[in-house]
Amino acid sequence: MDVRLRWRVLGAAALAAVAFVYVGKSTLPWHARSVQGLKPPIPHEDPSVVRVDHDVATLLQFFGDAYAYNLAQQYMNARSLTSVLRHASIPENVRGLVGRIGAFVQDLTVGMEEAEDAVARAQALLRANRRAEATALLTQAGQLLRRDEILLGNNREGLRRLGDSLGILGLPSTAPERQSFARVERTLGDLDARERRIAGLLAQVKKGKVADLKLTSTSLQWSAPARGYPGMPFVVSGAVVTGGAYSDQPRHLVFTLDGRVIGDLLSRGRFRVELIPPGDFPSGYHALTLLAKPEGRYAGVSETRALELVRFPISVRISTAPTAWLPGSVVVTGDAHSRSGALRGAEVEAYLGNVRGVAWSGPGGTFKVAITPPVTLGLMGPQPIKVRVLPVEPRDAPVEAEASVFMVNPLSIGLTSVAFVPLIAVYARGRRRKREKEAGEVPDVHEILNVDAPLNKDVPFKATLPSVSGDLLDLYRDGVRRIEQRTGVPFQPYLTLREYQKAVSSSLNGHAFAQMTALAEPALYSRRPVTEEMLGAMRRFRQDLEEGLKAHA
Amino acid sequence: MRRLLAGAAIAAVCVGVLTVWLYPSRADFRPTNPYWNGLSDAAGEWRMTSLPSLDLLPRAPGGTAVVIIPYRPVGGADIMRIRRYLEDGGVVVLLDDFGTGNQILEGVGLSARFAGSPLLDPLFNYKNQRLPKIPYVFILPVGSAVILNHATALTKTSGMTVVAQSSRYSFLDRNGNGRADPSEPRGPFAVAGWTRVGRGVLFAASDPSFLINSMIGLGDNRRFARQVFRLAGEHPRIFLDEAHLPAEMLDRTKAVLQSARTAIGYPVALLTILLAGAVAPLAMMLRRWDTDAGLH
């Protein structure tokens, strides 16, 4: 290799190596695997094209929280919450309405705070035996309470219209939006009841029946397990505290799980109750709420805790024959156990495709399910069998297992074979045609040339049967002359026999001349003897050539 | 023929280099990316200077701030540089959501961490809960709101001054199901805060996307960014750390070209090139004279 060229090649290789190292350093897969801490997707999206999605349930929860703050006399929190309402994501069709409800909530907060302030001042005056001044304040408080009643009505009406506009009232009671709506209504109801109680007390004070306006707060001290099992009882215990002591007043306590009542009792101070989570509740976290309803001058209160519902895992073993024939049944046997022992009476479903078989587990947890699939074409080869065990007790978790069976389907095999017959026929025909075509082109010549015959090394080259060989070449030369005359393509001295044959093949029916060339070549260049048979073939092809030339003319 | 081929090759290389140089980046948070996910608007507005390495941070960092969006591992040497920059009085604006920001917080000795779980807000948001609207921003007038884009929260912020807080309806979607499950933490969460480190200030926000071109104009994001950069003074000089940004092939090639251009800027390299440029035509002329003399 030229020295300069060699240096260029080496230089190019070095450059390529540098580029490879640079590019490959951070893009090749083996490198990407070795880098720790890289998270390929960058989590953000184009805000101009993102999908708009509103959460109506949370919007309703927002109002519920605002009312709850008012109920708990946390007016500052209520004001802070409603002040950011304009940033909330609100469906366009109710934006105006939501704004008005927000204003109603703010008015209500102000109104309740003013009424409470008037009541507190009246309370202080009563304690100081300044009854005349207290009466004036009580009158003012009464007016404020009446205004609050109107504001509460406005809020209720606004929420009802909001529910209508969003189609919430038509939703099933289990829908989150519907449940949120119900909670807001409950809180509004509690607020209404509180206002009425205060108004009642005011009236009694005015009449001189009661000398104290003080509302007593209620709190709950209770404990519940963090985890429960559907269908299995768990114990909740605690006490209702009013005014810093255990309540001696009978209080109605209600326990709900995700809003569904699961128990209630009338309690005086301490309580202990067994609750059973319904079996249809899914596994996972649920809201366990204890509500102490307001009673007389004692305020109501509710507290919520998370209860995780779990189910016992089931272990299942299944077995089936490795092969099954159609028509026939596939039998799946097995056993199922839970933490408490063998699973008895559990419903066992087995599916092979869409075909279902059902059985129930026996005393030892064993089962035997037969599936009888129809004879369909698709049911062939390895097929999965899915087995689902549905326990009787809700505390046990349903379980699924999978097995595999090899289906032998004579119908499928037969039809598949039939489908292959035309293909095989077409293939065989093609093969036969190909063979015939090959036989029609040169087979006779190859046979005539007798390639397998032993070489005659004792005779000089082209000396065997000189008359036969010469006659054969004469016929070839004669044919070449005729072709030269007809086509005007001369046999130039630098051409081989094949090159000439290729040169003229486009101008005439080349098959006969191709055969003549194939016969003339061994006569000229091979040590094999030229036979009479070859000469006869040459004569026939010469004749064919002549006829072809005439027909062509 | 050989000359033609050589000329074509040189032309192809020149066109390639020019294309790479001029073609805008499409990688996230790149200051040269003018598309929705780039930082070209913010980089232009605050005249950010790109730093291919934190080694280039100024030695006297007063009146400067560096924006770090760490999406690549931050090595010990870089942590040391950040510490030194802070201790010397610089302002580090650390913007991260799901990257490697906790390495920096830990490295500079802070207890605060990026939560790493998506912060969703089904009520206070822009279009949907993955774009939470932050209604409590204590460094802006009441009523302002900052909009984030696939953010997380800041946790353990006891030693920090929290300057932005999500709503009470936000939650950390730890299991990624898009719903607020009872076991998942509920808001409000801190999403931005600052603290002193040495003579400097470290500001952390749990989403770098509020700065990108498509977000900077939404809500009060621009005013929020302006207030954050004011931590470094009224007219701060802002640097943008590009060493830890997510990089694509185009950006890496641009970086190589940038390095080459920088290298050419050194006097020795410039002198060598000038000499080569002067000597090469001279050598060709001498060769031609020799050839002409030989012919005669």
Short mmCIF file of N, CA, C and O in Angstrom, two decimals, chain A residues 111 114-120 122 134-150 195-196 198-203 206 213:
data_model
loop_
_atom_site.label_atom_id
_atom_site.label_comp_id
_atom_site.label_asym_id
_atom_site.label_seq_id
_atom_site.Cartn_x
_atom_site.Cartn_y
_atom_site.Cartn_z
N GLY A 111 -71.33 37.05 59.33
CA GLY A 111 -72.58 37.12 60.09
C GLY A 111 -72.50 36.27 61.36
O GLY A 111 -72.92 36.72 62.45
N GLU A 114 -70.20 37.85 63.93
CA GLU A 114 -70.83 39.01 64.58
C GLU A 114 -71.88 38.56 65.60
O GLU A 114 -71.94 39.08 66.72
N ALA A 115 -72.66 37.56 65.22
CA ALA A 115 -73.70 37.05 66.12
C ALA A 115 -73.05 36.46 67.37
O ALA A 115 -73.50 36.69 68.50
N GLU A 116 -71.98 35.70 67.15
CA GLU A 116 -71.30 35.09 68.29
C GLU A 116 -70.71 36.15 69.20
O GLU A 116 -70.77 36.03 70.44
N ASP A 117 -70.19 37.19 68.58
CA ASP A 117 -69.62 38.28 69.36
C ASP A 117 -70.71 38.95 70.21
O ASP A 117 -70.50 39.22 71.41
N ALA A 118 -71.87 39.16 69.61
CA ALA A 118 -72.98 39.79 70.34
C ALA A 118 -73.42 38.91 71.50
O ALA A 118 -73.66 39.38 72.63
N VAL A 119 -73.48 37.58 71.24
CA VAL A 119 -73.89 36.64 72.29
C VAL A 119 -72.87 36.66 73.43
O VAL A 119 -73.24 36.68 74.61
N ALA A 120 -71.58 36.68 73.06
CA ALA A 120 -70.53 36.65 74.09
C ALA A 120 -70.60 37.90 74.96
O ALA A 120 -70.46 37.84 76.19
N ALA A 122 -73.26 39.77 75.44
CA ALA A 122 -74.49 39.67 76.25
C ALA A 122 -74.24 38.76 77.45
O ALA A 122 -74.71 39.05 78.56
N ALA A 134 -77.81 43.83 78.46
CA ALA A 134 -77.72 42.50 77.86
C ALA A 134 -78.92 42.24 76.95
O ALA A 134 -78.78 41.68 75.86
N THR A 135 -80.10 42.69 77.36
CA THR A 135 -81.31 42.47 76.56
C THR A 135 -81.19 43.16 75.20
O THR A 135 -81.56 42.60 74.17
N ALA A 136 -80.62 44.40 75.24
CA ALA A 136 -80.44 45.12 73.96
C ALA A 136 -79.50 44.34 73.05
O ALA A 136 -79.76 44.19 71.84
N LEU A 137 -78.46 43.84 73.64
CA LEU A 137 -77.50 43.06 72.83
C LEU A 137 -78.12 41.76 72.32
O LEU A 137 -77.87 41.32 71.20
N LEU A 138 -78.95 41.17 73.21
CA LEU A 138 -79.60 39.91 72.80
C LEU A 138 -80.54 40.15 71.62
O LEU A 138 -80.67 39.33 70.72
N THR A 139 -81.19 41.32 71.65
CA THR A 139 -82.08 41.67 70.52
C THR A 139 -81.25 41.78 69.24
O THR A 139 -81.63 41.28 68.18
N GLN A 140 -80.09 42.46 69.39
CA GLN A 140 -79.20 42.61 68.21
C GLN A 140 -78.71 41.25 67.73
O GLN A 140 -78.72 40.97 66.53
N ALA A 141 -78.36 40.39 68.72
CA ALA A 141 -77.89 39.05 68.35
C ALA A 141 -78.98 38.27 67.64
O ALA A 141 -78.74 37.55 66.67
N GLY A 142 -80.22 38.46 68.13
CA GLY A 142 -81.35 37.76 67.49
C GLY A 142 -81.49 38.18 66.05
O GLY A 142 -81.74 37.36 65.15
N GLN A 143 -81.34 39.51 65.80
CA GLN A 143 -81.43 40.00 64.41
C GLN A 143 -80.32 39.40 63.54
O GLN A 143 -80.55 39.00 62.41
N LEU A 144 -79.11 39.35 64.14
CA LEU A 144 -77.99 38.78 63.38
C LEU A 144 -78.24 37.29 63.07
O LEU A 144 -77.94 36.82 61.98
N LEU A 145 -78.83 36.61 64.05
CA LEU A 145 -79.10 35.19 63.82
C LEU A 145 -80.14 34.99 62.73
O LEU A 145 -80.05 34.07 61.91
N ARG A 146 -81.11 35.89 62.69
CA ARG A 146 -82.12 35.80 61.62
C ARG A 146 -81.46 36.05 60.26
O ARG A 146 -81.78 35.40 59.27
N ARG A 147 -80.52 37.00 60.26
CA ARG A 147 -79.80 37.25 58.99
C ARG A 147 -78.98 36.01 58.59
O ARG A 147 -78.92 35.63 57.44
N ASP A 148 -78.36 35.38 59.61
CA ASP A 148 -77.59 34.16 59.33
C ASP A 148 -78.48 33.07 58.74
O ASP A 148 -78.07 32.31 57.87
N GLU A 149 -79.73 33.03 59.26
CA GLU A 149 -80.67 32.03 58.74
C GLU A 149 -80.91 32.24 57.25
O GLU A 149 -80.94 31.30 56.46
N ILE A 150 -81.06 33.53 56.89
CA ILE A 150 -81.28 33.86 55.46
C ILE A 150 -80.03 33.46 54.66
O ILE A 150 -80.12 32.88 53.59
N GLU A 195 -77.35 27.19 64.84
CA GLU A 195 -77.93 28.53 64.88
C GLU A 195 -79.29 28.53 65.58
O GLU A 195 -79.63 29.43 66.35
N ARG A 196 -80.06 27.47 65.30
CA ARG A 196 -81.40 27.37 65.91
C ARG A 196 -81.28 27.21 67.44
O ARG A 196 -82.07 27.78 68.20
N ILE A 198 -78.87 28.27 69.31
CA ILE A 198 -78.50 29.56 69.91
C ILE A 198 -79.72 30.47 69.97
O ILE A 198 -79.98 31.13 70.99
N ALA A 199 -80.50 30.46 68.88
CA ALA A 199 -81.70 31.31 68.85
C ALA A 199 -82.67 30.90 69.97
O ALA A 199 -83.27 31.75 70.66
N GLY A 200 -82.81 29.59 70.16
CA GLY A 200 -83.70 29.07 71.22
C GLY A 200 -83.22 29.51 72.59
O GLY A 200 -84.02 29.93 73.45
N LEU A 201 -81.92 29.41 72.79
CA LEU A 201 -81.35 29.82 74.08
C LEU A 201 -81.58 31.31 74.33
O LEU A 201 -81.93 31.73 75.45
N LEU A 202 -81.41 32.08 73.24
CA LEU A 202 -81.62 33.53 73.37
C LEU A 202 -83.04 33.82 73.83
O LEU A 202 -83.27 34.66 74.72
N ALA A 203 -83.99 33.11 73.22
CA ALA A 203 -85.41 33.31 73.57
C ALA A 203 -85.64 32.97 75.03
O ALA A 203 -86.35 33.68 75.75
N LYS A 206 -84.21 35.59 77.25
CA LYS A 206 -85.07 36.78 77.24
C LYS A 206 -86.26 36.59 78.17
O LYS A 206 -86.70 37.51 78.85
N LEU A 213 -75.90 31.51 78.61
CA LEU A 213 -75.96 31.32 77.15
C LEU A 213 -74.87 30.40 76.64
O LEU A 213 -74.76 30.16 75.46
#
